PDB file of C-alpha atoms and ligand atoms in Angstrom:
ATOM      1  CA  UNK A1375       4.729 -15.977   7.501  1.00 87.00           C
ATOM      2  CA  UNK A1376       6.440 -16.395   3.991  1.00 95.00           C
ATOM      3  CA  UNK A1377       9.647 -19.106   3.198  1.00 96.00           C
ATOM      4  CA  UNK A1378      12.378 -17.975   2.949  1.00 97.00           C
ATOM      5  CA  UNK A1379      12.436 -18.983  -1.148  1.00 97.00           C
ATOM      6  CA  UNK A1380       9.429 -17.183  -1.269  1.00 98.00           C
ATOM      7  CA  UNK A1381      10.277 -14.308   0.286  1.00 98.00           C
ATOM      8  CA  UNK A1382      13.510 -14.116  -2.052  1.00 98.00           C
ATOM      9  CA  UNK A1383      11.848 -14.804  -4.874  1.00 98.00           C
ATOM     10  CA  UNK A1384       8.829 -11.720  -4.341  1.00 98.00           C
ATOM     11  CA  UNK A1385      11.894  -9.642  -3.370  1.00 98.00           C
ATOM     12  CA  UNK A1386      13.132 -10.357  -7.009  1.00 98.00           C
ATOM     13  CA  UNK A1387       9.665  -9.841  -8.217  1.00 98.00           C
ATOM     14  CA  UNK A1388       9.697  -6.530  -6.555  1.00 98.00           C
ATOM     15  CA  UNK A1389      12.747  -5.725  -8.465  1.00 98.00           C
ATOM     16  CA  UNK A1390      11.512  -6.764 -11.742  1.00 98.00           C
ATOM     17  CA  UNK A1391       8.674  -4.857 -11.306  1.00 98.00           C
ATOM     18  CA  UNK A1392      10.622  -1.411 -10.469  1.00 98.00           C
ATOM     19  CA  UNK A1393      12.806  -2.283 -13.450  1.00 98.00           C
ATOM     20  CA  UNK A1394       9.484  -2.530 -15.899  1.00 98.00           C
ATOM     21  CA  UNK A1395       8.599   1.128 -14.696  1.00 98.00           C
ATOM     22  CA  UNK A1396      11.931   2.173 -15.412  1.00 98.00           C
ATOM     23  CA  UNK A1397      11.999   0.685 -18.511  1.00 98.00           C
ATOM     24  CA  UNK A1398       8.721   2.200 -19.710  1.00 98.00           C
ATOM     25  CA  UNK A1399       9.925   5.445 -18.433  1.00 98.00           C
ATOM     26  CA  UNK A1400      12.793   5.410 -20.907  1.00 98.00           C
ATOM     27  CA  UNK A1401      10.433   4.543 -23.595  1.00 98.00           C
ATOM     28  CA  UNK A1402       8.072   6.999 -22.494  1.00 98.00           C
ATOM     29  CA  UNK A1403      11.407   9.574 -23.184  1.00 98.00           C
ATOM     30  CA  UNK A1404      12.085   8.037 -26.286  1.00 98.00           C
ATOM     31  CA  UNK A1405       8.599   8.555 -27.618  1.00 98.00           C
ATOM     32  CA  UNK A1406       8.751  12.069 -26.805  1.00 98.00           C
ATOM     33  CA  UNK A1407      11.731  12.263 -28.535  1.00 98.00           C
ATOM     34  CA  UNK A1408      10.221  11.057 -31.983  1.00 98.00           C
ATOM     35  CA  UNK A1409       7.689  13.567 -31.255  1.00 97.00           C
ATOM     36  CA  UNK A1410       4.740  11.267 -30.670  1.00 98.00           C
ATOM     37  CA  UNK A1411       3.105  12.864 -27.064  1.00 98.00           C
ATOM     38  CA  UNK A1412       0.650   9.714 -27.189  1.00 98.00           C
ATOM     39  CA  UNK A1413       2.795   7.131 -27.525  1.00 98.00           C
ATOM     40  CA  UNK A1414       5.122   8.792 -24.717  1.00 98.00           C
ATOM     41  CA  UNK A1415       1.711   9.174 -22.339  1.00 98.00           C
ATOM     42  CA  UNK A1416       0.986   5.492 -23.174  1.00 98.00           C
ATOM     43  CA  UNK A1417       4.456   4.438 -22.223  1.00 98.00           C
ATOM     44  CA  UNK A1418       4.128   6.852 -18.627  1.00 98.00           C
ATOM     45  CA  UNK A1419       0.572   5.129 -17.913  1.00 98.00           C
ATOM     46  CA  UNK A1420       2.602   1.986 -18.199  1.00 98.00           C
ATOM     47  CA  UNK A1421       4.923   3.257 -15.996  1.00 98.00           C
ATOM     48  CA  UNK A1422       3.084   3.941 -13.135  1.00 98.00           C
ATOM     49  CA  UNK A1423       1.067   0.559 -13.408  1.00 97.00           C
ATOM     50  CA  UNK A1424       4.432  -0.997 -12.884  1.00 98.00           C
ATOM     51  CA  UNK A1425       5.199   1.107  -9.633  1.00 98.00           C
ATOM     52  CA  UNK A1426       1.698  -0.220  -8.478  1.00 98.00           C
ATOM     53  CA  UNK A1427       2.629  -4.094  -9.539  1.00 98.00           C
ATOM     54  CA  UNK A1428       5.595  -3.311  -7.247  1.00 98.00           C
ATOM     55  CA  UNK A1429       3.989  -1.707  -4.696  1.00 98.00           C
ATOM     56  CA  UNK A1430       1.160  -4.278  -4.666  1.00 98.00           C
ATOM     57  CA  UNK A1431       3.868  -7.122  -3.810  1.00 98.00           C
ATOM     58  CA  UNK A1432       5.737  -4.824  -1.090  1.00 98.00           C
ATOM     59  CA  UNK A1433       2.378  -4.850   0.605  1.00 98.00           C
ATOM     60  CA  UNK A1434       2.002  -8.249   0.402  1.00 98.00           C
ATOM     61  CA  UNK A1435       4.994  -9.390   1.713  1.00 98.00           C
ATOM     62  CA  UNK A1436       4.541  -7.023   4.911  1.00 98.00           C
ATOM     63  CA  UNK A1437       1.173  -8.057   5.584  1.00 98.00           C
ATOM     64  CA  UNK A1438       3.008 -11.482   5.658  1.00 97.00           C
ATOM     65  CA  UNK A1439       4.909 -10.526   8.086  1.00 96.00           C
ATOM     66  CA  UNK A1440       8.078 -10.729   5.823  1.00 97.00           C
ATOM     67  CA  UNK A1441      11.128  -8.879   4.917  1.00 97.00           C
ATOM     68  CA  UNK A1442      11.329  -6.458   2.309  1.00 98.00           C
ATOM     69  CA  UNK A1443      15.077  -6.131   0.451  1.00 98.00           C
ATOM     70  CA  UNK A1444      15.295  -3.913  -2.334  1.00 98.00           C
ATOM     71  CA  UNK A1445      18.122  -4.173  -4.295  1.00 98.00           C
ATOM     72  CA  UNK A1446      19.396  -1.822  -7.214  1.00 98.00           C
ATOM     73  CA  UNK A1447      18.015  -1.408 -10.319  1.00 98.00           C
ATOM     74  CA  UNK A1448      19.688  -2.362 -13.984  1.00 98.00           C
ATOM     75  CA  UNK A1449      20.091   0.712 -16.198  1.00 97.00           C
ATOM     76  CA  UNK A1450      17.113   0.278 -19.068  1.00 97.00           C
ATOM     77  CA  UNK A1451      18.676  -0.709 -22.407  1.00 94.00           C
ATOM     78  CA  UNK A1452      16.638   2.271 -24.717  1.00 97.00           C
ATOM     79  CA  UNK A1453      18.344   3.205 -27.719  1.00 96.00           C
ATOM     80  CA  UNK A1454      17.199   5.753 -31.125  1.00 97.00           C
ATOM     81  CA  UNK A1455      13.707   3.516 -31.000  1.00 98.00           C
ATOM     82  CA  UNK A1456      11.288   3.118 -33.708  1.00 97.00           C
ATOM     83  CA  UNK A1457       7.422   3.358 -32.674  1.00 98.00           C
ATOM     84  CA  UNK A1458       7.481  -0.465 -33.653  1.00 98.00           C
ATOM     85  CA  UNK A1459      11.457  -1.393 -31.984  1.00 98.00           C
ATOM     86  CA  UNK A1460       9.498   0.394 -29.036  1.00 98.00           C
ATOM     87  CA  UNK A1461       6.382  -2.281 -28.814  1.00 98.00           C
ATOM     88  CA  UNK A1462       8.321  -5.148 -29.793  1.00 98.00           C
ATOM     89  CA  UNK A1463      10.855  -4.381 -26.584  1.00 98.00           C
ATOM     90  CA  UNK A1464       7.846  -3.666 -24.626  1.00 98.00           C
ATOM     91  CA  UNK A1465       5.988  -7.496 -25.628  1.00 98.00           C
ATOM     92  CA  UNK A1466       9.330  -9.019 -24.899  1.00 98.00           C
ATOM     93  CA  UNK A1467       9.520  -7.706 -21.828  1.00 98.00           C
ATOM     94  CA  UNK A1468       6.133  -8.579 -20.846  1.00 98.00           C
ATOM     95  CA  UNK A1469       6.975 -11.989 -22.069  1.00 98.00           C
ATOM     96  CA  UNK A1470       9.557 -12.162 -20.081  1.00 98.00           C
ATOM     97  CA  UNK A1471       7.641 -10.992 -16.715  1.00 98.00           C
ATOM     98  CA  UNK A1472       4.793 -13.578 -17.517  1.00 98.00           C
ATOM     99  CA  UNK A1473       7.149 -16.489 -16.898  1.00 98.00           C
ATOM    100  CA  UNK A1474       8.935 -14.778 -13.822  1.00 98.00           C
ATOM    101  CA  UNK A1475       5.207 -15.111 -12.580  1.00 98.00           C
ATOM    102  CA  UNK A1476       4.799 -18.676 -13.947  1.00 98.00           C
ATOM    103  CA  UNK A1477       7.944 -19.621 -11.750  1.00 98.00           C
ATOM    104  CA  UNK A1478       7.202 -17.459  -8.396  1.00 98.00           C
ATOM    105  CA  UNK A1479       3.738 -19.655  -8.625  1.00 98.00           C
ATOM    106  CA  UNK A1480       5.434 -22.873  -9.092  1.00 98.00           C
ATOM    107  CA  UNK A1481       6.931 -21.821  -6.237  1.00 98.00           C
ATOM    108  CA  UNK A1482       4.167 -21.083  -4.313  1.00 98.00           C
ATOM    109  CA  UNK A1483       2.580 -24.184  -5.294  1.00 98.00           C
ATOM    110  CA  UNK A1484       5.401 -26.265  -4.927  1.00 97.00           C
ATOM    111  CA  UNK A1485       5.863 -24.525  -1.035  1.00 96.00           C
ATOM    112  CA  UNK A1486       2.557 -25.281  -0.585  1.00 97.00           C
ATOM    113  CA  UNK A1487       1.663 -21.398   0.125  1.00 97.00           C
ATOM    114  CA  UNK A1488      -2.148 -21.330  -1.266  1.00 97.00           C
ATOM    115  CA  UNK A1489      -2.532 -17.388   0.153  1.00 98.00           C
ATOM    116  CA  UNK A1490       0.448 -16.425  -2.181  1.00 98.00           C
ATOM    117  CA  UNK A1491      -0.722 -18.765  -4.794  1.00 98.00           C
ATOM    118  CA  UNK A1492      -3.903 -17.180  -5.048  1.00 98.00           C
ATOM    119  CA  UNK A1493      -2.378 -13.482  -4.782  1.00 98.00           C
ATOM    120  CA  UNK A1494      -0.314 -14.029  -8.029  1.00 98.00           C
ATOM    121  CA  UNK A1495      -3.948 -15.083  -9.831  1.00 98.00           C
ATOM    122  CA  UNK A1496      -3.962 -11.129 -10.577  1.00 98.00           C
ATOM    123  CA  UNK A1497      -0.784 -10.879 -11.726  1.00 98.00           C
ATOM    124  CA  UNK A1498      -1.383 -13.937 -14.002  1.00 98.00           C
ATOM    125  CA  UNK A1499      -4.331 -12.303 -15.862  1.00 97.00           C
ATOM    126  CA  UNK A1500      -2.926  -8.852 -15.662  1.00 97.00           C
ATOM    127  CA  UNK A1501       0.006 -10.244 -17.431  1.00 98.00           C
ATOM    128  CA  UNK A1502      -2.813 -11.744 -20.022  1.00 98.00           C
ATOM    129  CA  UNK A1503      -3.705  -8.078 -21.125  1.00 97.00           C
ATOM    130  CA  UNK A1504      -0.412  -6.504 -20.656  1.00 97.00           C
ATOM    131  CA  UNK A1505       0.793  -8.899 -23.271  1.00 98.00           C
ATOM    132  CA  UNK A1506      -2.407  -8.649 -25.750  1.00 98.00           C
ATOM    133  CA  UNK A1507      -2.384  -4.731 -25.334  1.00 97.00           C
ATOM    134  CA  UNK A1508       1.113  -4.509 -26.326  1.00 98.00           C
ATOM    135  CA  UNK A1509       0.723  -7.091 -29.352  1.00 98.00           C
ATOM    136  CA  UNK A1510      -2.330  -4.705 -30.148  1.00 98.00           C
ATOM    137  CA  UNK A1511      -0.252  -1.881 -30.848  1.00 98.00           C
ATOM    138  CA  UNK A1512       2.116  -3.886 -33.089  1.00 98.00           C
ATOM    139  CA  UNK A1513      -0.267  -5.366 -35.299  1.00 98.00           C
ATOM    140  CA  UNK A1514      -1.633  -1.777 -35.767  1.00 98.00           C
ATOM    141  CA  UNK A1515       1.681  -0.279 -36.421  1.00 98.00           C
ATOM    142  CA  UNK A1516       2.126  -3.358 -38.648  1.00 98.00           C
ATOM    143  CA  UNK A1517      -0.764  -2.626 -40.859  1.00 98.00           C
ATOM    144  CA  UNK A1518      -0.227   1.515 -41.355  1.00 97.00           C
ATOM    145  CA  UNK A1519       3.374  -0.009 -42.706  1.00 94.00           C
ATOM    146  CA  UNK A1520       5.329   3.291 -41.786  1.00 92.00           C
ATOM    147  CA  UNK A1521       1.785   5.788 -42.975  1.00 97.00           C
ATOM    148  CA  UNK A1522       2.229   9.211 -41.455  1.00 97.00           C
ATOM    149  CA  UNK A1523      -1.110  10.117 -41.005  1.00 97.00           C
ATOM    150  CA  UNK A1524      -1.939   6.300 -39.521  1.00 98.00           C
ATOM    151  CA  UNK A1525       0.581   6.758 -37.113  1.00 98.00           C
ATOM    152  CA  UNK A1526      -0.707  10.082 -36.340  1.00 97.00           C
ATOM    153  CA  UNK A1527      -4.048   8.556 -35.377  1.00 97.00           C
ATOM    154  CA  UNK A1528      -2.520   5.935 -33.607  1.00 98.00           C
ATOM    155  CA  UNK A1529      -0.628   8.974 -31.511  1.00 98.00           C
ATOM    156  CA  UNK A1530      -3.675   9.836 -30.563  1.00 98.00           C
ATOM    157  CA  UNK A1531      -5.504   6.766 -29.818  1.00 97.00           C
ATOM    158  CA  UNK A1532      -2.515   6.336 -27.280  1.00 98.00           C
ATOM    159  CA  UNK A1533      -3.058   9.940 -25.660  1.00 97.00           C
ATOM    160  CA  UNK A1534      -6.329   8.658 -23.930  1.00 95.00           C
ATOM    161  CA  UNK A1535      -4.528   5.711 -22.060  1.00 90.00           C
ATOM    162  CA  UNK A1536      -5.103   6.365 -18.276  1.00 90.00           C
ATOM    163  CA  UNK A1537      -3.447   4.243 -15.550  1.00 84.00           C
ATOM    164  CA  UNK A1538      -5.788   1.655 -13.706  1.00 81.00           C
ATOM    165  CA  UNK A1539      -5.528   0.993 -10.292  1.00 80.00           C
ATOM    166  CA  UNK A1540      -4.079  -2.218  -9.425  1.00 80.00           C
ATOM    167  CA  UNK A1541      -6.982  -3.499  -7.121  1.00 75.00           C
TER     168      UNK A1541
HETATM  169 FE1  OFO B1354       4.138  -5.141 -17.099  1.00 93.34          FE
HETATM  170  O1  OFO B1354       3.401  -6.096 -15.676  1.00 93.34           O
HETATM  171 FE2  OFO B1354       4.264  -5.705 -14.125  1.00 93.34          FE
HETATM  172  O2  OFO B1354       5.915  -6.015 -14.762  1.00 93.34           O
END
């Protein structure tokens, strides 16, 4: 059985996590747009982690015998992107969904819930290499400074990303 603050709060967390895919969706159109097929695969690998974040919690908070309320989702704010604009966004946004994890397990702490404080353990390191990939990127982008045939190889660096399972 979950709180009712933690059962709002995952509900959120649900939400945030639907809005990440759609917000790597629209990157992934924007990178097909600039013609760059690896960076747009990157950005749809991203994507469907993110359904699998949000899927991960929905299970949870059934198998806690809870109540699941999904709410709508904010429109994605993607503009004419740069290959760098893109990655920035992206590591801001991760930023932003580390502390929304930070909080939901000072809640869980605070509520003294130890099975969700241990659940969000994943999410804390995923968030670890979500935000290191993403700052990967930019510091290569960084060091081609605007190269076409660097960003050409980076294109295709990003065409092997797969999505991992979120076990
Ligand atoms: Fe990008 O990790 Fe979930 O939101």
């Amino acid at each position: 059985m979950l709180s009712e603050k933690i059962e709002t709060s995952i509900n959120k967390q649900i939400n945030e996590e639907l809005y990440s895919a759609y917000i790597y969706l629209a990157m992934s159109a924007e990178a097909d747009r600039l013609g760059l097929p690896g960076f747009s695969n990157w950005f749809k690998m991203q994507f469907q982690e993110e359904l699998e974040h949000a899927d991960k919690f929905f299970n949870y908070v059934l198998e806690r015998d809870g109540k699941v309320n999904l709410a709508a989702i904010e429109k994605p704010e993607i503009g004419e992107e740069t290959p760098l604009s893109l990655f920035e966004k992206a590591l801001n946004h991760e930023r932003h969904i580390t502390a929304c994890i930070s909080s939901l397990k000072d809640l869980a702490k605070s509520e003294s819930d130890h099975a969700t404080d241990v659940f969000l353990e994943w999410y804390v390191s995923e968030q670890v290499e979500e935000e290191a990939n993403a700052q990967q990127v930019i510091d290569q982008l960084k060091l081609i400074d605007g190269s076409p045939n660097g960003l050409f190889m980076i294109d295709r660096e990003l065409a092997n990303r797969t999505a991992a399972p979120a076990d």
